[in-house]
Short mmCIF file of C-alpha atoms and ligand atoms in Angstrom, two decimals:
data_model
loop_
_atom_site.label_atom_id
_atom_site.label_comp_id
_atom_site.label_asym_id
_atom_site.label_seq_id
_atom_site.Cartn_x
_atom_site.Cartn_y
_atom_site.Cartn_z
CA MET N 1 -5.26 -24.41 -21.88
CA VAL N 2 -6.04 -22.03 -24.71
CA ASP N 3 -9.74 -22.82 -24.38
CA PHE N 4 -9.75 -21.79 -20.74
CA MET N 5 -8.05 -18.51 -21.59
CA LYS N 6 -10.54 -17.97 -24.40
CA ARG N 7 -13.34 -18.36 -21.85
CA ALA N 8 -11.56 -15.88 -19.56
CA LEU N 9 -11.37 -13.44 -22.49
CA GLU N 10 -15.13 -13.83 -23.06
CA LEU N 11 -15.68 -12.88 -19.42
CA ALA N 12 -13.34 -9.91 -19.81
CA THR N 13 -15.36 -8.77 -22.82
CA GLU N 14 -18.48 -9.02 -20.69
CA ALA N 15 -16.79 -6.72 -18.19
CA LEU N 16 -15.97 -4.22 -20.93
CA VAL N 17 -19.60 -4.16 -22.06
CA ALA N 18 -20.60 -3.50 -18.44
CA GLN N 19 -18.07 -0.62 -18.34
CA GLU N 20 -15.77 -2.43 -15.94
CA VAL N 21 -12.01 -2.90 -16.32
CA PRO N 22 -11.97 -5.89 -18.71
CA VAL N 23 -10.35 -8.73 -16.79
CA GLY N 24 -11.77 -12.24 -16.77
CA CYS N 25 -10.79 -15.36 -14.88
CA VAL N 26 -11.57 -19.07 -14.66
CA PHE N 27 -10.53 -21.55 -11.97
CA THR N 28 -10.04 -25.14 -13.11
CA ILE N 29 -9.45 -28.51 -11.52
CA GLU N 30 -8.28 -31.35 -13.76
CA GLU N 31 -9.42 -29.60 -16.94
CA ASN N 32 -12.86 -28.69 -15.56
CA ILE N 33 -14.00 -25.17 -14.85
CA VAL N 34 -14.99 -24.87 -11.19
CA ALA N 35 -15.42 -21.08 -11.00
CA GLU N 36 -15.50 -18.17 -13.41
CA SER N 37 -15.91 -14.45 -13.00
CA ARG N 38 -14.94 -11.01 -14.16
CA ASN N 39 -14.05 -7.68 -12.61
CA CYS N 40 -17.03 -5.94 -10.96
CA VAL N 41 -15.44 -3.06 -9.08
CA ASN N 42 -17.69 -0.24 -10.30
CA ILE N 43 -21.06 -1.86 -9.73
CA THR N 44 -20.11 -2.98 -6.19
CA HIS N 45 -18.22 0.23 -5.27
CA ASN N 46 -15.64 -2.14 -3.88
CA PRO N 47 -12.21 -1.77 -5.54
CA THR N 48 -11.15 -5.24 -4.40
CA ARG N 49 -13.76 -7.09 -6.45
CA HIS N 50 -11.34 -8.31 -9.09
CA ALA N 51 -12.14 -11.40 -11.17
CA GLU N 52 -9.82 -13.57 -9.05
CA ILE N 53 -11.33 -12.42 -5.73
CA ASN N 54 -14.84 -13.17 -7.03
CA CYS N 55 -13.76 -16.68 -8.03
CA ILE N 56 -12.14 -17.25 -4.63
CA ASP N 57 -15.34 -16.17 -2.87
CA PHE N 58 -17.38 -18.46 -5.11
CA ILE N 59 -15.19 -21.47 -4.26
CA LEU N 60 -15.25 -20.63 -0.54
CA HIS N 61 -19.04 -20.55 -0.66
CA TYR N 62 -19.15 -23.78 -2.64
CA CYS N 63 -16.86 -25.54 -0.17
CA LYS N 64 -18.86 -24.26 2.79
CA THR N 65 -22.20 -25.45 1.44
CA ASN N 66 -20.77 -28.83 0.46
CA LYS N 67 -18.72 -29.23 3.63
CA ILE N 68 -15.46 -29.48 1.71
CA ASP N 69 -12.16 -28.40 3.24
CA TYR N 70 -11.34 -25.33 1.17
CA LYS N 71 -7.66 -25.40 2.16
CA CYS N 72 -7.24 -28.71 0.42
CA TYR N 73 -9.54 -27.80 -2.50
CA PHE N 74 -7.54 -24.71 -3.50
CA THR N 75 -4.28 -26.65 -3.78
CA ASN N 76 -5.68 -28.42 -6.86
CA ILE N 77 -6.75 -25.26 -8.64
CA THR N 78 -5.19 -23.80 -11.77
CA VAL N 79 -6.12 -20.18 -12.43
CA TYR N 80 -6.49 -18.71 -15.92
CA VAL N 81 -6.71 -14.93 -15.89
CA THR N 82 -6.47 -12.50 -18.79
CA VAL N 83 -4.14 -10.08 -16.96
CA GLU N 84 -1.31 -10.86 -14.53
CA PRO N 85 -2.86 -10.90 -11.03
CA CYS N 86 -2.33 -7.64 -9.12
CA ILE N 87 -0.37 -7.58 -5.87
CA MET N 88 -3.55 -8.06 -3.84
CA CYS N 89 -4.87 -10.99 -5.86
CA ALA N 90 -1.44 -12.62 -6.12
CA ALA N 91 -1.14 -12.50 -2.33
CA ALA N 92 -4.65 -13.94 -1.90
CA LEU N 93 -3.93 -16.79 -4.37
CA GLN N 94 -0.63 -17.45 -2.70
CA ASN N 95 -2.15 -17.56 0.80
CA LEU N 96 -4.64 -20.14 -0.51
CA LYS N 97 -1.79 -22.14 -2.03
CA VAL N 98 -3.31 -22.56 -5.49
CA LYS N 99 -1.36 -24.88 -7.75
CA GLU N 100 -0.77 -22.74 -10.80
CA VAL N 101 -1.57 -19.38 -12.38
CA VAL N 102 -1.61 -18.75 -16.14
CA TYR N 103 -2.13 -15.19 -17.34
CA GLY N 104 -2.49 -13.29 -20.61
CA CYS N 105 -0.72 -9.92 -20.57
CA THR N 106 1.52 -8.48 -17.88
CA ASN N 107 0.25 -5.91 -15.42
CA ASP N 108 2.79 -3.07 -15.41
CA ARG N 109 0.81 -0.97 -12.96
CA PHE N 110 -0.03 -3.45 -10.17
CA GLY N 111 1.43 -6.84 -11.13
CA GLY N 112 2.10 -9.26 -8.29
CA LYS N 113 5.24 -10.35 -10.09
CA THR N 114 6.13 -7.39 -12.29
CA VAL N 115 5.72 -4.54 -9.78
CA LEU N 116 6.32 -6.39 -6.50
CA ASP N 117 7.21 -10.06 -6.43
CA VAL N 118 4.71 -11.40 -3.92
CA SER N 119 6.36 -14.83 -3.90
CA ASN N 120 9.11 -13.29 -1.76
CA PHE N 121 6.65 -12.91 1.11
CA CYS N 122 5.24 -16.41 1.32
CA ASP N 123 6.72 -19.83 1.88
CA HIS N 124 4.41 -21.28 -0.76
CA SER N 125 4.41 -20.03 -4.29
CA TYR N 126 2.49 -21.23 -7.32
CA GLU N 127 3.77 -21.95 -10.78
CA LEU N 128 3.35 -18.80 -12.88
CA THR N 129 3.17 -18.62 -16.68
CA GLY N 130 2.40 -15.56 -18.77
CA ASN N 131 1.81 -14.56 -22.35
CA LEU N 132 -1.11 -16.79 -23.25
CA LEU N 133 -3.31 -14.82 -25.71
CA SER N 134 -1.73 -11.65 -24.33
CA ILE N 135 -2.50 -9.52 -27.38
CA GLU N 136 -6.22 -10.21 -27.06
CA ALA N 137 -6.13 -9.38 -23.34
CA MET N 138 -4.17 -6.18 -23.94
CA CYS N 139 -6.56 -5.11 -26.72
CA LEU N 140 -9.50 -5.22 -24.32
CA LEU N 141 -7.64 -3.11 -21.76
CA LYS N 142 -6.72 -0.56 -24.41
CA GLN N 143 -10.33 -0.29 -25.48
CA PHE N 144 -11.35 0.38 -21.90
CA TYR N 145 -8.70 3.01 -21.19
CA LYS N 146 -9.43 4.78 -24.47
CA GLY N 147 -12.77 5.66 -22.92
CA THR N 148 -12.89 6.85 -19.33
CA ASN N 149 -14.16 5.14 -16.24
CA PRO N 150 -17.76 6.42 -16.15
CA HIS N 151 -18.02 5.75 -12.41
CA ALA N 152 -15.14 7.96 -11.30
CA PRO N 153 -16.25 11.47 -10.25
CA GLU N 154 -16.20 14.09 -12.98
CA SER N 155 -13.31 16.05 -11.46
CA LYS N 156 -11.08 12.96 -11.56
CA ILE N 157 -11.90 12.26 -15.18
CA LYS N 158 -11.06 15.82 -16.11
CA LYS N 159 -7.74 15.60 -14.29
CA LYS N 160 -6.94 12.43 -16.17
CA LYS N 161 -7.69 14.05 -19.49
CA ASP N 162 -5.66 17.15 -18.65
CA SER N 163 -2.57 15.25 -17.64
CA MET V 1 6.35 -2.66 18.65
CA SER V 2 5.15 -5.47 20.87
CA VAL V 3 3.23 -5.27 24.07
CA GLU V 4 4.46 -7.03 27.16
CA ILE V 5 1.82 -9.52 28.16
CA GLU V 6 2.20 -11.25 31.46
CA PRO V 7 1.69 -14.99 30.99
CA PRO V 8 -1.41 -16.18 32.84
CA VAL V 9 -0.63 -18.08 35.99
CA LYS V 10 -3.10 -20.90 35.53
CA LYS V 11 -3.25 -23.01 32.41
CA ALA V 12 -6.78 -24.35 32.74
CA LYS V 13 -9.34 -21.60 32.25
CA THR V 14 -13.03 -21.13 32.13
CA PHE V 15 -14.83 -19.06 29.50
CA ALA V 16 -15.39 -16.22 31.89
CA ASN V 17 -11.74 -16.07 32.73
CA GLU V 18 -10.76 -15.94 29.09
CA ASP V 19 -13.17 -13.13 28.38
CA ASP V 20 -11.77 -11.40 31.37
CA TYR V 21 -8.22 -11.91 30.15
CA CYS V 22 -9.12 -10.50 26.76
CA ASN V 23 -10.89 -7.53 28.33
CA LYS V 24 -7.89 -6.79 30.46
CA ILE V 25 -5.55 -6.74 27.49
CA ILE V 26 -7.87 -4.44 25.58
CA ASP V 27 -8.22 -2.19 28.64
CA LYS V 28 -4.46 -2.04 28.97
CA CYS V 29 -3.94 -1.19 25.29
CA ILE V 30 -6.56 1.56 25.41
CA GLU V 31 -5.07 2.93 28.61
CA ASP V 32 -1.56 2.93 27.15
CA ILE V 33 -2.69 4.63 23.96
CA LYS V 34 -4.47 7.32 25.98
CA ASN V 35 -1.43 7.94 28.17
CA SER V 36 1.18 7.83 25.43
CA GLN V 37 3.42 10.88 25.45
CA LYS V 38 4.94 10.16 22.05
CA ASN V 39 4.07 11.67 18.74
CA LEU V 40 3.26 9.17 15.98
CA GLU V 41 6.07 8.10 13.65
CA PRO V 42 5.76 8.06 9.88
CA VAL V 43 6.95 4.93 8.06
CA LEU V 44 9.07 6.46 5.33
CA SER V 45 10.81 5.03 2.30
CA ASP V 46 14.30 3.65 2.68
CA ASP V 47 15.75 6.81 1.08
CA PHE V 48 15.21 8.48 4.44
CA GLN V 49 17.55 6.13 6.23
CA LYS V 50 20.81 7.34 7.68
CA SER V 51 23.10 5.08 5.67
CA ILE V 52 24.17 6.81 2.50
CA PRO V 53 24.15 4.97 -0.83
CA LEU V 54 27.44 5.73 -2.56
CA ILE V 55 28.83 5.64 -6.07
CA LYS V 56 32.48 5.58 -7.17
CA VAL V 57 33.57 8.50 -9.32
CA PHE V 58 36.82 9.81 -10.78
CA VAL V 59 37.99 13.09 -9.37
CA GLY V 60 40.66 15.19 -11.08
CA ILE V 61 42.97 17.46 -9.07
CA ILE V 62 43.43 20.62 -11.02
CA LYS V 63 46.92 22.05 -11.65
CA ASP V 64 45.99 25.71 -11.77
CA PRO V 65 42.98 26.88 -9.69
CA LYS V 66 42.45 29.70 -12.22
CA ASP V 67 41.26 27.04 -14.69
CA LEU V 68 38.45 25.83 -12.40
CA SER V 69 35.44 27.68 -13.80
CA ARG V 70 36.45 27.11 -17.43
CA THR V 71 37.00 23.41 -16.68
CA VAL V 72 33.61 23.00 -15.04
CA LEU V 73 31.83 24.72 -17.91
CA MET V 74 33.53 22.46 -20.38
CA LEU V 75 32.85 19.31 -18.35
CA ASN V 76 29.18 20.21 -17.88
CA GLU V 77 28.86 20.45 -21.61
CA LYS V 78 30.85 17.39 -22.64
CA ILE V 79 30.40 15.03 -19.66
CA PRO V 80 27.24 16.19 -17.84
CA LEU V 81 26.62 14.70 -14.38
CA LYS V 82 23.03 13.71 -15.25
CA GLU V 83 21.81 11.52 -12.33
CA LEU V 84 24.40 13.11 -10.05
CA GLN V 85 23.10 16.66 -10.44
CA HIS V 86 22.77 16.90 -6.66
CA LEU V 87 26.58 16.94 -6.35
CA LYS V 88 28.56 20.14 -6.62
CA ARG V 89 31.11 19.58 -9.36
CA ILE V 90 34.06 21.14 -7.54
CA ARG V 91 35.49 21.00 -4.04
CA LYS V 92 38.58 23.16 -3.58
CA LYS V 93 40.96 21.87 -6.29
CA GLU V 94 39.01 18.66 -6.89
CA VAL V 95 36.64 18.25 -9.82
CA ILE V 96 34.21 15.36 -10.31
CA LEU V 97 34.80 13.91 -13.79
CA CYS V 98 32.47 10.92 -14.14
CA PRO V 99 31.37 7.66 -12.49
CA THR V 100 34.17 5.08 -12.71
CA ASN V 101 32.05 2.75 -14.85
CA PHE V 102 32.03 5.35 -17.66
CA ILE V 103 35.51 4.45 -18.78
CA ILE V 104 34.76 0.81 -19.51
CA GLY V 105 36.65 -0.10 -22.66
CA MET V 106 39.34 2.54 -22.11
CA SER V 107 42.69 2.09 -20.49
CA SER V 108 42.52 5.05 -18.10
CA ILE V 109 40.60 8.15 -17.06
CA GLN V 110 43.31 10.20 -18.80
CA GLN V 111 42.42 8.51 -22.08
CA TYR V 112 38.71 9.06 -21.44
CA ILE V 113 39.29 12.80 -20.92
CA GLU V 114 41.43 13.01 -24.02
CA CYS V 115 38.69 11.35 -26.07
CA ASN V 116 35.78 13.40 -24.72
CA VAL V 117 37.23 16.80 -23.76
CA GLU V 118 40.48 17.11 -25.61
CA GLU V 119 41.00 20.65 -24.32
CA LEU V 120 41.35 19.37 -20.75
CA LYS V 121 44.00 16.74 -21.39
CA ASP V 122 46.70 18.70 -19.55
CA THR V 123 44.50 20.36 -16.92
CA PHE V 124 44.83 17.80 -14.15
CA GLN V 125 47.75 17.09 -11.88
CA TYR V 126 46.51 13.61 -11.03
CA PHE V 127 43.29 11.58 -10.67
CA LYS V 128 41.75 9.59 -7.86
CA GLU V 129 38.70 7.42 -7.22
CA LEU V 130 36.24 8.63 -4.60
CA ASP V 131 32.93 7.43 -3.12
CA VAL V 132 30.25 10.12 -3.30
CA PRO V 133 26.48 10.14 -2.47
CA LEU V 134 24.49 8.41 -5.21
CA SER V 135 21.16 10.10 -4.53
CA PRO V 136 20.16 13.60 -3.43
CA PRO V 137 19.59 14.26 0.28
CA LYS V 138 15.86 14.40 1.06
CA VAL V 139 15.98 16.27 4.38
CA LYS V 140 18.31 18.64 6.24
CA GLN V 141 19.66 15.91 8.50
CA GLN V 142 20.76 13.89 5.48
CA PHE V 143 22.13 17.02 3.82
CA LYS V 144 24.49 17.49 6.76
CA GLU V 145 25.68 13.87 6.54
CA TRP V 146 26.00 13.95 2.73
CA ASN V 147 28.08 17.13 2.91
CA LYS V 148 30.70 15.45 5.05
CA ILE V 149 31.37 13.22 2.04
CA TRP V 150 30.95 15.70 -0.79
CA SER V 151 29.20 19.08 -1.14
CA CYS V 152 25.63 18.78 -2.35
CA ASN V 153 22.88 21.00 -3.69
CA PHE V 154 19.77 20.89 -1.53
CA HIS V 155 16.35 22.55 -1.43
CA PRO V 156 14.54 21.68 1.80
CA ASN V 157 10.91 20.60 1.54
CA VAL V 158 8.86 22.02 4.42
CA TYR V 159 6.46 19.07 4.56
CA LEU V 160 9.21 16.43 4.59
CA GLU V 161 11.11 18.33 7.28
CA LYS V 162 7.99 18.29 9.42
CA LEU V 163 7.48 14.57 8.79
CA VAL V 164 10.94 13.66 10.09
CA SER V 165 10.87 16.19 12.93
CA GLY V 166 9.37 13.68 15.38
CA ASN V 167 6.71 16.28 16.02
CA PHE V 168 4.41 15.89 13.05
CA PHE V 169 0.98 15.96 14.67
CA ALA V 170 -0.29 18.77 16.88
CA PRO V 171 -1.68 17.67 20.30
CA THR V 172 -5.32 18.04 19.20
CA GLU V 173 -4.70 15.92 16.10
CA LEU V 174 -2.90 13.30 18.19
CA ASN V 175 -5.91 13.06 20.48
CA LEU V 176 -8.16 12.39 17.51
CA HIS V 177 -5.88 9.69 16.08
CA ARG V 178 -5.61 8.02 19.48
CA THR V 179 -9.37 8.11 19.96
CA TYR V 180 -9.97 6.38 16.63
CA MET V 181 -7.36 3.75 17.49
CA GLU V 182 -9.07 3.20 20.83
CA ILE V 183 -12.32 2.66 18.95
CA ALA V 184 -10.58 -0.07 16.93
CA PHE V 185 -9.90 -1.88 20.21
CA GLU V 186 -13.47 -1.31 21.41
CA VAL V 187 -14.74 -2.78 18.14
CA SER V 188 -12.67 -5.89 18.81
CA ARG V 189 -13.99 -6.12 22.35
CA TRP V 190 -17.57 -5.90 21.11
CA TYR V 191 -17.11 -8.56 18.42
CA ILE V 192 -15.31 -10.95 20.75
CA LEU V 193 -18.23 -10.72 23.19
CA HIS V 194 -20.91 -10.60 20.51
CA LEU V 195 -19.58 -13.59 18.56
CA ASN V 196 -18.82 -15.39 21.81
CA LEU V 197 -15.29 -16.02 20.60
CA ASN V 198 -13.23 -18.37 22.63
CA THR V 199 -9.99 -16.47 22.52
CA ASN V 200 -7.13 -18.05 24.34
CA GLU V 201 -4.11 -16.04 25.32
CA ASP V 202 -2.08 -17.22 22.35
CA ASP V 203 -4.34 -15.86 19.69
CA VAL V 204 -5.78 -12.85 21.45
CA PHE V 205 -3.51 -10.71 19.35
CA ARG V 206 -4.29 -12.51 16.16
CA ASN V 207 -7.99 -12.25 16.78
CA ILE V 208 -8.17 -8.72 18.00
CA ASN V 209 -7.65 -7.18 14.63
CA SER V 210 -10.07 -4.45 13.68
CA ALA V 211 -10.25 -1.55 11.28
CA VAL V 212 -11.83 1.87 11.71
CA ILE V 213 -12.29 4.05 8.62
CA VAL V 214 -12.59 7.78 9.23
CA ASP V 215 -13.51 10.69 6.97
CA PRO V 216 -11.17 13.42 8.29
CA THR V 217 -13.07 16.19 6.49
CA THR V 218 -16.15 15.55 8.62
CA GLN V 219 -14.25 13.90 11.52
CA SER V 220 -16.66 11.02 11.32
CA VAL V 221 -16.28 7.24 11.58
CA VAL V 222 -17.52 5.87 8.24
CA ALA V 223 -17.04 2.12 8.70
CA VAL V 224 -15.58 -0.42 11.09
CA SER V 225 -14.76 -4.12 10.76
CA PHE V 226 -13.49 -7.10 12.70
CA ASP V 227 -11.19 -9.71 11.22
CA ASN V 228 -13.07 -12.81 10.08
CA ARG V 229 -10.29 -14.74 8.36
CA ASP V 230 -11.05 -17.98 10.19
CA ALA V 231 -14.41 -18.18 8.44
CA ASN V 232 -13.33 -16.63 5.13
CA PRO V 233 -9.61 -16.27 4.34
CA LEU V 234 -10.32 -13.11 2.30
CA GLN V 235 -12.09 -11.38 5.18
CA HIS V 236 -9.15 -9.70 6.85
CA SER V 237 -10.25 -6.55 8.67
CA SER V 238 -9.04 -4.18 5.92
CA MET V 239 -10.85 -6.11 3.19
CA LEU V 240 -14.05 -6.08 5.26
CA ALA V 241 -13.66 -2.39 6.04
CA ILE V 242 -13.37 -1.55 2.34
CA ASP V 243 -16.56 -3.51 1.67
CA ASN V 244 -18.31 -1.77 4.55
CA VAL V 245 -17.35 1.61 3.08
CA ALA V 246 -18.82 0.36 -0.23
CA LYS V 247 -22.12 -0.23 1.58
CA THR V 248 -22.29 3.48 2.43
CA GLN V 249 -22.02 4.11 -1.33
CA ASN V 250 -24.91 1.77 -2.30
CA GLY V 251 -22.48 -1.09 -2.93
CA GLY V 252 -20.77 -3.89 -1.02
CA VAL V 253 -20.87 -7.64 -1.52
CA TRP V 254 -20.37 -9.31 1.84
CA SER V 255 -23.69 -9.35 3.64
CA THR V 256 -24.04 -8.52 7.29
CA GLU V 257 -26.99 -9.57 9.39
CA ASP V 258 -28.20 -6.14 10.48
CA ILE V 259 -27.46 -3.61 7.77
CA ASN V 260 -28.52 -0.13 8.81
CA PRO V 261 -31.44 1.21 6.72
CA ASP V 262 -29.76 4.62 6.87
CA ARG V 263 -27.16 4.19 4.09
CA THR V 264 -24.75 6.71 5.59
CA LEU V 265 -24.56 4.48 8.70
CA SER V 266 -24.45 1.14 6.85
CA GLY V 267 -20.68 0.78 7.34
CA ILE V 268 -21.22 -0.07 11.01
CA SER V 269 -23.44 -2.76 12.52
CA GLU V 270 -26.39 -1.06 14.22
CA GLU V 271 -25.92 -2.90 17.49
CA LEU V 272 -22.23 -2.06 17.56
CA LEU V 273 -23.07 1.57 16.85
CA ASN V 274 -25.34 1.59 19.89
CA TYR V 275 -22.46 0.21 21.92
CA LEU V 276 -19.92 2.77 20.69
CA LYS V 277 -22.00 5.96 20.75
CA PRO V 278 -22.39 6.33 24.52
CA ARG V 279 -18.73 5.42 25.05
CA TYR V 280 -17.54 8.08 22.60
CA PRO V 281 -20.12 10.86 22.84
CA SER V 282 -17.86 13.37 21.10
CA VAL V 283 -17.22 11.15 18.06
CA ARG V 284 -19.38 11.45 14.95
CA PHE V 285 -20.46 8.35 13.02
CA GLY V 286 -21.60 7.97 9.43
CA ALA V 287 -20.50 8.79 5.89
CA ARG V 288 -21.18 11.89 3.86
CA LYS V 289 -24.20 11.30 1.70
CA PHE V 290 -23.28 9.34 -1.39
CA ILE V 291 -24.13 11.05 -4.66
CA SER V 292 -24.63 8.60 -7.49
CA LYS V 293 -24.29 9.80 -11.07
CA CYS V 294 -27.96 9.17 -11.75
CA ASP V 295 -29.03 11.38 -8.83
CA ILE V 296 -27.58 14.49 -10.34
CA SER V 297 -29.12 16.33 -13.25
CA SER V 298 -26.57 17.54 -15.75
CA ASP V 299 -26.98 21.28 -15.05
CA GLU V 300 -26.69 20.68 -11.33
CA TYR V 301 -23.53 18.78 -12.07
CA ASN V 302 -21.95 21.61 -13.99
CA GLY V 303 -22.95 24.10 -11.31
CA ASN V 304 -21.55 22.11 -8.41
CA PRO V 305 -18.30 20.29 -9.00
CA SER V 306 -18.00 18.95 -5.43
CA ASP V 307 -18.35 15.19 -5.57
CA GLY V 308 -19.71 12.83 -2.97
CA PRO V 309 -17.43 10.20 -1.49
CA TYR V 310 -15.64 7.93 -3.98
CA LEU V 311 -14.24 4.63 -2.61
CA CYS V 312 -12.00 5.51 0.35
CA THR V 313 -10.58 8.65 -1.27
CA GLY V 314 -9.44 11.05 1.45
CA TYR V 315 -10.25 8.58 4.24
CA TYR V 316 -7.96 7.48 7.08
CA ALA V 317 -7.71 3.82 8.12
CA TYR V 318 -6.92 2.86 11.72
CA LEU V 319 -5.80 -0.75 12.02
CA ILE V 320 -4.78 -2.62 15.13
CA ARG V 321 -2.13 -4.53 13.19
CA GLU V 322 0.10 -3.68 10.28
CA PRO V 323 -1.76 -5.04 7.21
CA CYS V 324 -0.55 -7.98 5.11
CA VAL V 325 0.37 -7.69 1.39
CA MET V 326 -3.16 -8.44 0.21
CA CYS V 327 -4.73 -5.87 2.52
CA SER V 328 -2.10 -3.22 1.87
CA MET V 329 -2.68 -3.45 -1.86
CA ALA V 330 -6.45 -3.46 -1.30
CA LEU V 331 -6.03 -0.18 0.60
CA VAL V 332 -4.06 1.21 -2.36
CA HIS V 333 -6.89 0.19 -4.71
CA ALA V 334 -9.31 1.90 -2.31
CA ARG V 335 -7.26 5.13 -2.41
CA VAL V 336 -7.05 5.52 1.36
CA LYS V 337 -5.15 8.70 2.29
CA ARG V 338 -3.44 7.67 5.53
CA ILE V 339 -3.00 4.43 7.42
CA PHE V 340 -2.41 4.24 11.17
CA PHE V 341 -1.51 0.96 12.82
CA CYS V 342 -0.65 -0.11 16.33
CA PHE V 343 1.28 -3.40 16.21
CA ASP V 344 3.95 -4.45 13.74
CA ASN V 345 3.15 -7.64 11.86
CA MET V 346 6.49 -9.42 11.72
CA PHE V 347 4.99 -12.37 9.87
CA ASP V 348 3.63 -10.68 6.75
CA GLY V 349 3.28 -6.94 7.36
CA ALA V 350 3.66 -5.06 4.09
CA LEU V 351 3.91 -1.45 5.26
CA LYS V 352 6.94 -1.72 7.53
CA SER V 353 8.03 -5.20 8.57
CA LYS V 354 8.43 -7.20 5.35
CA SER V 355 8.03 -4.49 2.73
CA LYS V 356 7.00 -0.87 2.36
CA LEU V 357 4.35 -1.17 -0.32
CA HIS V 358 3.43 2.51 -0.05
CA THR V 359 6.92 3.54 -1.16
CA ILE V 360 6.79 1.69 -4.51
CA SER V 361 6.88 4.65 -6.85
CA SER V 362 5.28 2.91 -9.85
CA LEU V 363 1.96 2.37 -8.05
CA ASN V 364 -0.75 4.83 -9.08
CA HIS V 365 -1.75 5.81 -5.56
CA HIS V 366 0.33 6.43 -2.43
CA PHE V 367 -0.87 6.74 1.13
CA GLU V 368 1.07 7.82 4.19
CA VAL V 369 1.67 5.37 7.03
CA PHE V 370 1.98 6.17 10.73
CA THR V 371 2.60 4.00 13.76
CA GLY V 372 3.91 4.35 17.31
CA PHE V 373 0.70 4.42 19.37
CA LEU V 374 2.26 2.34 22.13
ZN1 ZN Q 401 -6.35 -8.07 -8.49
ZN1 ZN Q 402 -4.55 -8.90 5.44
#
């Protein structure tokens, strides 16, 4: 378990180096990694490209090419992600009926449990555990927010600094 | 809001008939949107509802009305109303003392007064418990209702008053919003034909789900999309629309077969664009030119602070159906300014039916939501 989160943290560090919000994620089935990714919102100009969404897309592609029923495949997946999935990602994971989600630190701004409990909207809900290597995950976020998002327009950065 | 659909007479159908059925529904929706006499309705937070949230407080009835102002001054200092600032402290001979839960651990309100404002221990004739409004009125209509219960302080907000007036959009604006919503239906029609979808009457409404993203500053359609969740469960129309906007900003991840070489038009399939243009000759298509950081020299940057488009900042989204939780949050991440939708989504709609995501105050971005096209 810890090893998977350590791998997710490596991916999050990669994101930080690439000047992306440092969140990393691995999908596992029976103790094997089947997908891994990190946040890539800035490079794609698509604010939905969170680590979890990238992993989901990877699995969907994998299932399609190998003619596997993705609906069944996802039900065996355990997700390790450095930050509590946001409302969007939590809903996506819930719709796909993944088995379990393990996260590092809580997400006070967008958390799919902390800010709005997405499990109230779906009949299926996965097992959710937090606080695995949360300090490490939080440290990466702090490092990122100490700097500014270099891809946001100048005026927005200034506003942020002023406030 | 649901649309009355007449059940088809015959059960067995040919392809042509099904297409025809679908076309007819789309025609009817477009016709009804065009002819609608109603203004659009905002979907507001629950604080705008008529029912008044109440809190129990202790009220003291003063013996000598001459003591009123002195009493209030003293109470404001020793037992301030804090969260109940919207309430006037006095009404005739009645004075609000404190919420009833303040005296936990004491035997009575008399004892509480004696402990906290000794000077007032003989001021009151008797005490009673009363329900008063817990939160401040947001609009005039509520102010009137609140006042029947207890006098309130109120400063009307011009914008909010207009929002609840039932008359928010001017006729010319309404025409624009309706036109963009019509385009959403035309987009569905085109994709259903183009993809040769076999839509039966049961899932016509599930399948006709499109998004149109508009830049209101240029009154131009930036991107459109058609729901593709059957092939990829992430590709709901809003998620696709956000990616199509990304394409106009040199980004995007989901490939489309015929991406327009003109980047400003890359949010719309070229063939679809050729279909829409003659049908909507007065509508502009395309994004403002994207300015990447590398394109701008530093002195130019300092001289001209106006930025190119950033995600969906300032954009309006027109959706046939109320978006689900995933899509609603995606639209928050994208910083869309306003969302317009036609049909409620009773199953998992997150902007009206099951939740009102846009009213969660802790989120870092808030858009406005409007519905009521039909
Ligand atoms: Zn997310
Ligand atoms: Zn959706």
